[in-house]
mmCIF file of C-alpha atoms in Angstrom:
data_model
loop_
_atom_site.group_PDB
_atom_site.id
_atom_site.type_symbol
_atom_site.label_atom_id
_atom_site.label_comp_id
_atom_site.label_asym_id
_atom_site.label_seq_id
_atom_site.Cartn_x
_atom_site.Cartn_y
_atom_site.Cartn_z
ATOM 1 C CA UNK A 6 -6.740 -13.470 -6.849
ATOM 2 C CA UNK A 7 -8.256 -12.526 -3.514
ATOM 3 C CA UNK A 8 -9.359 -8.923 -3.141
ATOM 4 C CA UNK A 9 -10.558 -7.288 0.040
ATOM 5 C CA UNK A 10 -12.751 -4.233 -0.472
ATOM 6 C CA UNK A 11 -13.835 -1.858 2.283
ATOM 7 C CA UNK A 12 -16.702 0.504 1.567
ATOM 8 C CA UNK A 13 -20.262 0.659 0.357
ATOM 9 C CA UNK A 14 -22.689 2.152 -2.093
ATOM 10 C CA UNK A 15 -23.138 1.576 -5.796
ATOM 11 C CA UNK A 16 -19.448 1.981 -6.570
ATOM 12 C CA UNK A 17 -18.562 -0.906 -4.303
ATOM 13 C CA UNK A 18 -21.413 -3.043 -5.622
ATOM 14 C CA UNK A 19 -20.448 -2.632 -9.267
ATOM 15 C CA UNK A 20 -16.732 -3.048 -8.647
ATOM 16 C CA UNK A 21 -17.424 -6.284 -6.772
ATOM 17 C CA UNK A 22 -19.809 -7.552 -9.432
ATOM 18 C CA UNK A 23 -17.138 -6.911 -12.033
ATOM 19 C CA UNK A 24 -14.399 -8.614 -10.002
ATOM 20 C CA UNK A 25 -16.565 -11.650 -9.217
ATOM 21 C CA UNK A 26 -17.398 -12.000 -12.918
ATOM 22 C CA UNK A 27 -13.664 -12.109 -13.582
ATOM 23 C CA UNK A 28 -13.351 -14.964 -11.129
ATOM 24 C CA UNK A 29 -11.676 -13.088 -8.287
ATOM 25 C CA UNK A 30 -12.372 -14.044 -4.716
ATOM 26 C CA UNK A 31 -13.967 -10.974 -3.176
ATOM 27 C CA UNK A 32 -14.372 -10.111 0.511
ATOM 28 C CA UNK A 33 -16.382 -7.019 1.438
ATOM 29 C CA UNK A 34 -16.210 -5.100 4.717
ATOM 30 C CA UNK A 35 -19.044 -2.674 5.417
ATOM 31 C CA UNK A 36 -20.136 -0.945 8.609
ATOM 32 C CA UNK A 37 -23.897 -1.022 8.012
ATOM 33 C CA UNK A 38 -25.755 -4.200 8.841
ATOM 34 C CA UNK A 39 -28.624 -3.595 6.376
ATOM 35 C CA UNK A 40 -26.271 -2.949 3.521
ATOM 36 C CA UNK A 41 -24.244 -6.039 4.396
ATOM 37 C CA UNK A 42 -27.378 -8.200 4.203
ATOM 38 C CA UNK A 43 -28.253 -6.689 0.813
ATOM 39 C CA UNK A 44 -24.734 -7.205 -0.529
ATOM 40 C CA UNK A 45 -24.602 -10.793 0.710
ATOM 41 C CA UNK A 46 -27.866 -11.499 -1.116
ATOM 42 C CA UNK A 47 -26.823 -9.847 -4.358
ATOM 43 C CA UNK A 48 -23.222 -10.983 -4.663
ATOM 44 C CA UNK A 49 -21.439 -14.265 -4.231
ATOM 45 C CA UNK A 50 -18.867 -12.719 -1.951
ATOM 46 C CA UNK A 51 -18.039 -13.002 1.721
ATOM 47 C CA UNK A 52 -19.434 -9.956 3.526
ATOM 48 C CA UNK A 53 -18.135 -8.895 6.933
ATOM 49 C CA UNK A 54 -20.046 -6.312 8.956
ATOM 50 C CA UNK A 55 -17.728 -4.039 10.911
ATOM 51 C CA UNK A 56 -15.171 -1.252 10.958
ATOM 52 C CA UNK A 57 -12.574 -1.888 8.254
ATOM 53 C CA UNK A 58 -9.977 0.159 10.119
ATOM 54 C CA UNK A 59 -10.132 -2.296 13.018
ATOM 55 C CA UNK A 60 -7.307 -4.827 12.790
ATOM 56 C CA UNK A 61 -9.473 -7.602 14.270
ATOM 57 C CA UNK A 62 -12.118 -7.124 11.552
ATOM 58 C CA UNK A 63 -9.462 -7.153 8.836
ATOM 59 C CA UNK A 64 -8.136 -10.388 10.256
ATOM 60 C CA UNK A 65 -11.634 -11.903 10.309
ATOM 61 C CA UNK A 66 -11.993 -10.956 6.670
ATOM 62 C CA UNK A 67 -8.905 -13.004 5.890
ATOM 63 C CA UNK A 68 -6.582 -10.126 5.083
ATOM 64 C CA UNK A 69 -3.539 -12.310 5.666
ATOM 65 C CA UNK A 70 -4.044 -14.218 2.437
ATOM 66 C CA UNK A 71 -5.305 -11.252 0.401
ATOM 67 C CA UNK A 72 -3.532 -10.190 -2.778
ATOM 68 C CA UNK A 73 -4.964 -6.681 -2.795
ATOM 69 C CA UNK A 74 -6.847 -4.307 -0.504
ATOM 70 C CA UNK A 75 -9.042 -1.528 -1.823
ATOM 71 C CA UNK A 76 -10.435 1.166 0.517
ATOM 72 C CA UNK A 77 -13.302 3.153 -0.975
ATOM 73 C CA UNK A 78 -15.266 4.436 2.016
ATOM 74 C CA UNK A 79 -16.588 8.009 1.895
ATOM 75 C CA UNK A 80 -14.102 9.034 4.615
ATOM 76 C CA UNK A 81 -10.546 9.714 3.556
ATOM 77 C CA UNK A 82 -9.134 9.222 7.046
ATOM 78 C CA UNK A 83 -10.622 5.710 7.158
ATOM 79 C CA UNK A 84 -9.275 4.840 3.721
ATOM 80 C CA UNK A 85 -5.792 5.965 4.747
ATOM 81 C CA UNK A 86 -5.769 3.993 7.996
ATOM 82 C CA UNK A 87 -7.233 0.850 6.368
ATOM 83 C CA UNK A 88 -4.478 0.872 3.754
ATOM 84 C CA UNK A 89 -1.742 1.569 6.293
ATOM 85 C CA UNK A 90 -2.915 -1.268 8.546
ATOM 86 C CA UNK A 91 -3.099 -3.583 5.541
ATOM 87 C CA UNK A 92 0.428 -2.851 4.415
ATOM 88 C CA UNK A 93 2.206 -2.231 7.725
ATOM 89 C CA UNK A 94 0.511 -4.718 10.001
ATOM 90 C CA UNK A 95 -0.496 -7.439 7.562
ATOM 91 C CA UNK A 96 2.111 -7.063 4.832
ATOM 92 C CA UNK A 97 -0.321 -6.788 1.906
ATOM 93 C CA UNK A 98 1.724 -5.460 -1.009
ATOM 94 C CA UNK A 99 -1.045 -4.049 -3.199
ATOM 95 C CA UNK A 100 -3.158 -1.493 -1.372
ATOM 96 C CA UNK A 101 -5.141 1.287 -2.978
ATOM 97 C CA UNK A 102 -7.111 4.105 -1.332
ATOM 98 C CA UNK A 103 -9.781 6.304 -2.803
ATOM 99 C CA UNK A 104 -9.254 9.982 -2.014
ATOM 100 C CA UNK A 105 -12.669 11.625 -1.792
ATOM 101 C CA UNK A 106 -10.987 15.014 -1.551
ATOM 102 C CA UNK A 107 -8.817 15.218 -4.704
ATOM 103 C CA UNK A 108 -6.154 17.143 -2.723
ATOM 104 C CA UNK A 109 -5.642 14.040 -0.635
ATOM 105 C CA UNK A 110 -4.353 11.982 -3.570
ATOM 106 C CA UNK A 111 -0.986 13.668 -3.326
ATOM 107 C CA UNK A 112 -0.988 13.555 0.475
ATOM 108 C CA UNK A 113 -1.712 9.825 0.568
ATOM 109 C CA UNK A 114 1.095 9.180 -1.901
ATOM 110 C CA UNK A 115 3.456 11.184 0.313
ATOM 111 C CA UNK A 116 2.354 9.079 3.270
ATOM 112 C CA UNK A 117 3.181 5.926 1.328
ATOM 113 C CA UNK A 118 -0.300 4.855 0.208
ATOM 114 C CA UNK A 119 -1.259 4.574 -3.465
ATOM 115 C CA UNK A 120 -4.358 6.660 -4.085
ATOM 116 C CA UNK A 121 -6.736 7.760 -6.806
ATOM 117 C CA UNK A 122 -9.453 10.366 -6.968
ATOM 118 C CA UNK A 123 -12.647 9.621 -8.861
ATOM 119 C CA UNK A 124 -13.395 13.334 -8.935
ATOM 120 C CA UNK A 125 -10.127 13.955 -10.743
ATOM 121 C CA UNK A 126 -10.613 11.066 -13.164
ATOM 122 C CA UNK A 127 -14.239 11.889 -13.969
ATOM 123 C CA UNK A 128 -13.413 15.591 -14.165
ATOM 124 C CA UNK A 129 -10.665 15.102 -16.695
ATOM 125 C CA UNK A 130 -12.846 12.687 -18.696
ATOM 126 C CA UNK A 131 -15.613 15.255 -18.886
ATOM 127 C CA UNK A 132 -13.129 17.910 -19.912
ATOM 128 C CA UNK A 133 -11.758 15.581 -22.539
ATOM 129 C CA UNK A 134 -15.142 14.659 -23.993
ATOM 130 C CA UNK A 135 -16.811 18.042 -23.761
ATOM 131 C CA UNK A 136 -13.955 20.276 -24.669
ATOM 132 C CA UNK A 137 -13.600 21.756 -28.122
ATOM 133 C CA UNK A 138 -10.043 22.677 -27.438
ATOM 134 C CA UNK A 139 -7.495 21.206 -29.767
ATOM 135 C CA UNK A 140 -5.033 20.553 -26.960
ATOM 136 C CA UNK A 141 -6.094 18.771 -23.807
ATOM 137 C CA UNK A 142 -3.984 18.087 -20.786
ATOM 138 C CA UNK A 143 -4.727 14.604 -19.660
ATOM 139 C CA UNK A 144 -2.486 14.411 -16.654
ATOM 140 C CA UNK A 145 0.958 14.842 -15.326
ATOM 141 C CA UNK A 146 2.750 11.799 -13.977
ATOM 142 C CA UNK A 147 5.964 11.280 -12.045
ATOM 143 C CA UNK A 148 5.202 14.146 -9.635
ATOM 144 C CA UNK A 149 4.636 16.531 -12.526
ATOM 145 C CA UNK A 150 7.857 15.708 -14.361
ATOM 146 C CA UNK A 151 6.068 14.058 -17.294
ATOM 147 C CA UNK A 152 3.097 15.471 -19.193
ATOM 148 C CA UNK A 153 0.533 13.398 -21.024
ATOM 149 C CA UNK A 154 -1.332 15.524 -23.552
ATOM 150 C CA UNK A 155 -3.965 14.797 -26.138
ATOM 151 C CA UNK A 156 -3.937 16.733 -29.396
ATOM 152 C CA UNK A 157 -6.522 16.701 -32.146
ATOM 153 C CA UNK A 158 -4.899 17.442 -35.489
ATOM 154 C CA UNK A 159 -6.799 19.994 -37.542
ATOM 155 C CA UNK A 160 -6.534 20.524 -41.308
ATOM 156 C CA UNK A 161 -4.042 23.356 -40.899
ATOM 157 C CA UNK A 162 -1.660 21.225 -38.893
ATOM 158 C CA UNK A 163 1.800 21.232 -40.475
ATOM 159 C CA UNK A 164 2.129 17.506 -39.831
ATOM 160 C CA UNK A 165 -1.217 16.406 -41.324
ATOM 161 C CA UNK A 166 -0.508 13.985 -44.189
ATOM 162 C CA UNK A 167 3.104 13.421 -43.164
ATOM 163 C CA UNK A 168 4.708 10.108 -42.299
ATOM 164 C CA UNK A 169 5.840 9.901 -38.703
ATOM 165 C CA UNK A 170 9.528 9.384 -39.444
ATOM 166 C CA UNK A 171 9.614 12.669 -41.401
ATOM 167 C CA UNK A 172 8.353 14.673 -38.475
ATOM 168 C CA UNK A 173 11.005 16.511 -36.558
ATOM 169 C CA UNK A 174 10.069 16.066 -32.914
ATOM 170 C CA UNK A 175 12.155 17.686 -30.209
ATOM 171 C CA UNK A 176 14.139 15.422 -27.906
ATOM 172 C CA UNK A 177 12.272 13.642 -25.101
ATOM 173 C CA UNK A 178 8.888 13.744 -26.825
ATOM 174 C CA UNK A 179 6.925 10.752 -28.021
ATOM 175 C CA UNK A 180 3.640 10.016 -29.742
ATOM 176 C CA UNK A 181 2.400 7.203 -27.530
ATOM 177 C CA UNK A 182 -0.906 6.452 -29.216
ATOM 178 C CA UNK A 183 -2.772 7.626 -32.288
ATOM 179 C CA UNK A 184 -6.548 7.336 -32.259
ATOM 180 C CA UNK A 185 -8.238 7.297 -35.667
ATOM 181 C CA UNK A 186 -11.964 6.540 -36.033
ATOM 182 C CA UNK A 187 -11.973 5.356 -32.423
ATOM 183 C CA UNK A 188 -9.267 2.809 -33.226
ATOM 184 C CA UNK A 189 -6.125 3.190 -31.148
ATOM 185 C CA UNK A 190 -2.857 2.585 -33.003
ATOM 186 C CA UNK A 191 0.564 2.492 -31.394
ATOM 187 C CA UNK A 192 2.381 4.297 -34.198
ATOM 188 C CA UNK A 193 5.696 3.470 -35.798
ATOM 189 C CA UNK A 194 7.862 5.438 -38.203
ATOM 190 C CA UNK A 195 5.897 4.311 -41.258
ATOM 191 C CA UNK A 196 2.494 5.452 -39.960
ATOM 192 C CA UNK A 197 1.101 8.681 -41.319
ATOM 193 C CA UNK A 198 -0.821 11.402 -39.543
ATOM 194 C CA UNK A 199 -4.123 12.749 -40.841
ATOM 195 C CA UNK A 200 -6.323 15.678 -39.925
ATOM 196 C CA UNK A 201 -8.824 14.532 -37.300
ATOM 197 C CA UNK A 202 -6.393 12.105 -35.682
ATOM 198 C CA UNK A 203 -6.121 12.265 -31.938
ATOM 199 C CA UNK A 204 -2.595 11.904 -30.635
ATOM 200 C CA UNK A 205 -1.557 11.112 -27.107
ATOM 201 C CA UNK A 206 1.730 12.832 -26.579
ATOM 202 C CA UNK A 207 4.290 12.232 -23.834
ATOM 203 C CA UNK A 208 6.548 15.195 -23.144
ATOM 204 C CA UNK A 209 8.737 16.624 -20.448
ATOM 205 C CA UNK A 210 7.786 20.061 -19.161
ATOM 206 C CA UNK A 211 10.959 21.594 -20.658
ATOM 207 C CA UNK A 212 10.080 20.780 -24.246
ATOM 208 C CA UNK A 213 6.309 20.640 -23.933
ATOM 209 C CA UNK A 214 5.776 23.946 -25.731
ATOM 210 C CA UNK A 215 8.118 23.197 -28.622
ATOM 211 C CA UNK A 216 6.646 19.713 -29.083
ATOM 212 C CA UNK A 217 3.123 21.137 -29.269
ATOM 213 C CA UNK A 218 4.252 23.676 -31.837
ATOM 214 C CA UNK A 219 5.288 20.849 -34.180
ATOM 215 C CA UNK A 220 1.706 19.612 -34.273
ATOM 216 C CA UNK A 221 -0.298 22.815 -34.129
ATOM 217 C CA UNK A 222 2.021 25.066 -36.129
ATOM 218 C CA UNK A 223 1.138 28.219 -34.243
ATOM 219 C CA UNK A 224 3.600 29.510 -31.719
ATOM 220 C CA UNK A 225 0.828 29.031 -29.255
ATOM 221 C CA UNK A 226 1.504 29.474 -25.586
ATOM 222 C CA UNK A 227 -2.077 29.913 -24.484
ATOM 223 C CA UNK A 228 -2.823 28.869 -20.964
ATOM 224 C CA UNK A 229 -2.472 25.147 -21.248
ATOM 225 C CA UNK A 230 -1.860 24.686 -17.579
ATOM 226 C CA UNK A 231 1.731 23.589 -17.779
ATOM 227 C CA UNK A 232 3.361 26.979 -17.373
ATOM 228 C CA UNK A 233 3.108 26.793 -13.592
ATOM 229 C CA UNK A 234 4.495 23.312 -13.459
ATOM 230 C CA UNK A 235 7.472 24.115 -15.632
ATOM 231 C CA UNK A 236 8.716 26.619 -13.067
ATOM 232 C CA UNK A 237 8.579 24.084 -10.269
ATOM 233 C CA UNK B 2 11.511 20.308 35.870
ATOM 234 C CA UNK B 3 8.620 22.593 35.165
ATOM 235 C CA UNK B 4 10.901 25.561 34.485
ATOM 236 C CA UNK B 5 12.551 23.699 31.623
ATOM 237 C CA UNK B 6 9.309 23.703 29.603
ATOM 238 C CA UNK B 7 9.098 26.562 27.139
ATOM 239 C CA UNK B 8 5.804 28.361 27.404
ATOM 240 C CA UNK B 9 5.808 30.410 24.258
ATOM 241 C CA UNK B 10 5.221 27.712 21.714
ATOM 242 C CA UNK B 11 2.826 27.704 18.789
ATOM 243 C CA UNK B 12 0.464 24.790 19.403
ATOM 244 C CA UNK B 13 -2.325 23.533 17.158
ATOM 245 C CA UNK B 14 -4.994 21.412 18.859
ATOM 246 C CA UNK B 15 -7.478 19.451 16.727
ATOM 247 C CA UNK B 16 -10.760 18.480 18.362
ATOM 248 C CA UNK B 17 -12.419 20.604 21.031
ATOM 249 C CA UNK B 18 -13.930 17.843 23.140
ATOM 250 C CA UNK B 19 -13.362 17.376 26.856
ATOM 251 C CA UNK B 20 -9.692 16.481 26.435
ATOM 252 C CA UNK B 21 -8.940 18.985 23.671
ATOM 253 C CA UNK B 22 -10.621 21.941 25.343
ATOM 254 C CA UNK B 23 -9.013 21.189 28.687
ATOM 255 C CA UNK B 24 -5.558 20.942 27.130
ATOM 256 C CA UNK B 25 -6.085 24.113 25.106
ATOM 257 C CA UNK B 26 -7.243 26.069 28.150
ATOM 258 C CA UNK B 27 -4.183 25.054 30.155
ATOM 259 C CA UNK B 28 -1.705 25.560 27.336
ATOM 260 C CA UNK B 29 -3.148 28.978 26.550
ATOM 261 C CA UNK B 30 -3.215 29.898 30.240
ATOM 262 C CA UNK B 31 0.476 29.085 30.606
ATOM 263 C CA UNK B 32 1.417 31.473 27.821
ATOM 264 C CA UNK B 33 1.438 29.399 24.624
ATOM 265 C CA UNK B 34 -0.148 30.526 21.384
ATOM 266 C CA UNK B 35 -2.910 27.991 20.793
ATOM 267 C CA UNK B 36 -5.016 27.411 17.682
ATOM 268 C CA UNK B 37 -8.054 25.182 18.175
ATOM 269 C CA UNK B 38 -9.682 23.419 15.219
ATOM 270 C CA UNK B 39 -13.091 21.756 15.418
ATOM 271 C CA UNK B 40 -15.770 20.902 12.864
ATOM 272 C CA UNK B 41 -18.512 21.906 15.216
ATOM 273 C CA UNK B 42 -18.643 25.569 16.178
ATOM 274 C CA UNK B 43 -20.605 24.943 19.371
ATOM 275 C CA UNK B 44 -17.702 22.811 20.675
ATOM 276 C CA UNK B 45 -15.775 26.067 21.241
ATOM 277 C CA UNK B 46 -18.143 26.799 24.143
ATOM 278 C CA UNK B 47 -15.972 24.456 26.217
ATOM 279 C CA UNK B 48 -13.021 26.837 25.973
ATOM 280 C CA UNK B 49 -12.594 28.947 29.079
ATOM 281 C CA UNK B 50 -13.335 32.696 28.916
ATOM 282 C CA UNK B 51 -9.650 33.544 29.314
ATOM 283 C CA UNK B 52 -8.605 31.298 26.383
ATOM 284 C CA UNK B 53 -6.579 33.741 24.328
ATOM 285 C CA UNK B 54 -5.902 31.578 21.273
ATOM 286 C CA UNK B 55 -7.626 31.266 17.901
ATOM 287 C CA UNK B 56 -10.597 29.139 16.903
ATOM 288 C CA UNK B 57 -10.977 27.607 13.449
ATOM 289 C CA UNK B 58 -14.283 26.065 12.480
ATOM 290 C CA UNK B 59 -13.600 23.327 9.896
ATOM 291 C CA UNK B 60 -12.518 19.802 9.022
ATOM 292 C CA UNK B 61 -8.863 19.245 9.920
ATOM 293 C CA UNK B 62 -8.480 16.513 7.302
ATOM 294 C CA UNK B 63 -8.736 19.241 4.646
ATOM 295 C CA UNK B 64 -5.463 20.861 3.671
ATOM 296 C CA UNK B 65 -7.129 24.267 3.390
ATOM 297 C CA UNK B 66 -7.999 24.216 7.098
ATOM 298 C CA UNK B 67 -4.497 23.094 8.119
ATOM 299 C CA UNK B 68 -3.013 25.845 5.978
ATOM 300 C CA UNK B 69 -5.363 28.344 7.591
ATOM 301 C CA UNK B 70 -4.083 27.201 10.990
ATOM 302 C CA UNK B 71 -0.550 27.955 9.690
ATOM 303 C CA UNK B 72 0.518 24.443 10.617
ATOM 304 C CA UNK B 73 3.899 24.919 8.978
ATOM 305 C CA UNK B 74 4.813 27.397 11.719
ATOM 306 C CA UNK B 75 3.592 25.179 14.545
ATOM 307 C CA UNK B 76 5.938 23.716 17.160
ATOM 308 C CA UNK B 77 3.402 21.190 18.393
ATOM 309 C CA UNK B 78 0.287 19.483 17.018
ATOM 310 C CA UNK B 79 -2.099 17.620 19.287
ATOM 311 C CA UNK B 80 -4.911 15.574 17.705
ATOM 312 C CA UNK B 81 -7.713 14.761 20.146
ATOM 313 C CA UNK B 82 -10.868 14.263 18.074
ATOM 314 C CA UNK B 83 -13.099 11.342 19.010
ATOM 315 C CA UNK B 84 -12.186 9.575 15.761
ATOM 316 C CA UNK B 85 -8.915 7.641 15.834
ATOM 317 C CA UNK B 86 -8.494 7.743 12.085
ATOM 318 C CA UNK B 87 -8.870 11.519 11.907
ATOM 319 C CA UNK B 88 -6.238 11.895 14.626
ATOM 320 C CA UNK B 89 -3.866 9.539 12.859
ATOM 321 C CA UNK B 90 -4.313 11.190 9.473
ATOM 322 C CA UNK B 91 -3.862 14.720 10.815
ATOM 323 C CA UNK B 92 -0.831 13.637 12.876
ATOM 324 C CA UNK B 93 0.845 12.098 9.842
ATOM 325 C CA UNK B 94 0.155 15.123 7.667
ATOM 326 C CA UNK B 95 1.572 17.389 10.374
ATOM 327 C CA UNK B 96 4.699 15.300 10.735
ATOM 328 C CA UNK B 97 5.454 14.307 7.150
ATOM 329 C CA UNK B 98 4.154 17.263 5.159
ATOM 330 C CA UNK B 99 4.302 20.249 7.495
ATOM 331 C CA UNK B 100 7.389 18.976 9.392
ATOM 332 C CA UNK B 101 5.933 19.813 12.797
ATOM 333 C CA UNK B 102 8.536 18.710 15.358
ATOM 334 C CA UNK B 103 6.268 17.388 18.069
ATOM 335 C CA UNK B 104 3.106 15.564 17.061
ATOM 336 C CA UNK B 105 0.856 13.686 19.488
ATOM 337 C CA UNK B 106 -2.334 11.826 18.655
ATOM 338 C CA UNK B 107 -4.916 10.327 20.937
ATOM 339 C CA UNK B 108 -5.792 6.832 19.758
ATOM 340 C CA UNK B 109 -8.443 4.791 21.558
ATOM 341 C CA UNK B 110 -7.669 1.469 19.904
ATOM 342 C CA UNK B 111 -4.428 -0.021 21.319
ATOM 343 C CA UNK B 112 -4.060 -2.224 18.211
ATOM 344 C CA UNK B 113 -3.765 0.839 16.036
ATOM 345 C CA UNK B 114 -1.309 2.431 18.444
ATOM 346 C CA UNK B 115 1.298 -0.247 17.669
ATOM 347 C CA UNK B 116 1.259 0.386 13.946
ATOM 348 C CA UNK B 117 1.638 4.127 14.331
ATOM 349 C CA UNK B 118 4.468 3.734 16.799
ATOM 350 C CA UNK B 119 6.198 1.963 13.884
ATOM 351 C CA UNK B 120 5.592 5.014 11.718
ATOM 352 C CA UNK B 121 7.119 7.270 14.345
ATOM 353 C CA UNK B 122 3.862 8.928 15.376
ATOM 354 C CA UNK B 123 3.646 9.594 19.108
ATOM 355 C CA UNK B 124 0.307 8.279 20.332
ATOM 356 C CA UNK B 125 -1.423 8.254 23.673
ATOM 357 C CA UNK B 126 -4.016 5.575 24.255
ATOM 358 C CA UNK B 127 -6.383 6.434 27.137
ATOM 359 C CA UNK B 128 -7.276 2.768 27.562
ATOM 360 C CA UNK B 129 -3.661 1.671 27.972
ATOM 361 C CA UNK B 130 -2.939 4.581 30.326
ATOM 362 C CA UNK B 131 -5.981 3.788 32.467
ATOM 363 C CA UNK B 132 -5.159 0.072 32.541
ATOM 364 C CA UNK B 133 -1.639 0.894 33.788
ATOM 365 C CA UNK B 134 -2.995 3.151 36.515
ATOM 366 C CA UNK B 135 -5.574 0.621 37.648
ATOM 367 C CA UNK B 136 -3.019 -2.166 37.727
ATOM 368 C CA UNK B 137 -0.626 -0.037 39.724
ATOM 369 C CA UNK B 138 -3.321 0.630 42.303
ATOM 370 C CA UNK B 139 -4.299 -3.045 42.378
ATOM 371 C CA UNK B 140 -0.722 -4.155 42.978
ATOM 372 C CA UNK B 141 0.372 -1.384 45.306
ATOM 373 C CA UNK B 142 -2.902 -0.830 47.101
ATOM 374 C CA UNK B 143 -2.744 2.930 46.577
ATOM 375 C CA UNK B 144 -2.121 5.593 43.885
ATOM 376 C CA UNK B 145 0.972 6.820 45.745
ATOM 377 C CA UNK B 146 2.749 3.873 47.251
ATOM 378 C CA UNK B 147 5.640 4.403 49.612
ATOM 379 C CA UNK B 148 8.863 5.033 47.756
ATOM 380 C CA UNK B 149 7.064 6.157 44.597
ATOM 381 C CA UNK B 150 6.180 9.479 46.146
ATOM 382 C CA UNK B 151 8.019 12.471 44.707
#
């Protein structure tokens, strides 16, 4: 697989190191000459010094044969244009932009460019690890039409000790993964649930509340962030 | 011809450089409501004293700034910053997300212009425009050749 990466800094360095270790062919485009020299010394990758949003530079970097293009510069406008040139001008099918401003993730998607926000990802990870809350919202996918939620079962949970097939889940709700002692299990009907288990739950906004109730028992509707989304 | 142009439009201009400030001054002078956005507050010094529009000091690639400029009510957006990619990003956001009817972006690099023409973004490339003008003079020997005069 040939991957073209535009950007710099430690993120780029470690991503490239990882990709090269996996045997991918990596081409880096960076604006700064000094950094290019450093990168060329440290990594066995082709390094091109120039503006990644310039079609001629992309061509020099061999974009025509690339399987994927990744734009992770610190400027969102550059990342957007790099990805649009890659897909519209050069026909690369897999392009991915980093959105430095988390608000831009949605905007880029609307403009036809797949995007991710490290701020969002790291933020939700920190929330997940540091939070003592029993219910954590991991993310909403499909433009907010699907919720992914993590629940930690406590001893009072009405489902603790029950076998999955005996649990009465509302329609359109699914336990995707069960994590016990750091071991993920994709559960089936015969698996049981224990206090301390972490469940990753897939729900639709309509039945999110009733699905949660099955696991926590309480008729809890405390601000879990989905109220707003359900209206829309 | 000139009478057909409406002069009471709501126009957002991004980038208060030589081109942006000049455009904003003229558009404001002819009766349009103009909002000027620039990251650098001192850039507003280029606006003429009788500029009657609004000034917003901020980065136009941030949604908060575009919302502050009430872009959803705008009839026209003109992006004239010195960075092509900023102009192209703001133009696309204006067109696709805020549904602004007329969106024009200045793009220096003619290679980029092509791609955005495909996306339906109206772009003006100063290089291409200047090349056309020069060539016309070279071939006709004058800016206003006989027969081309209005």
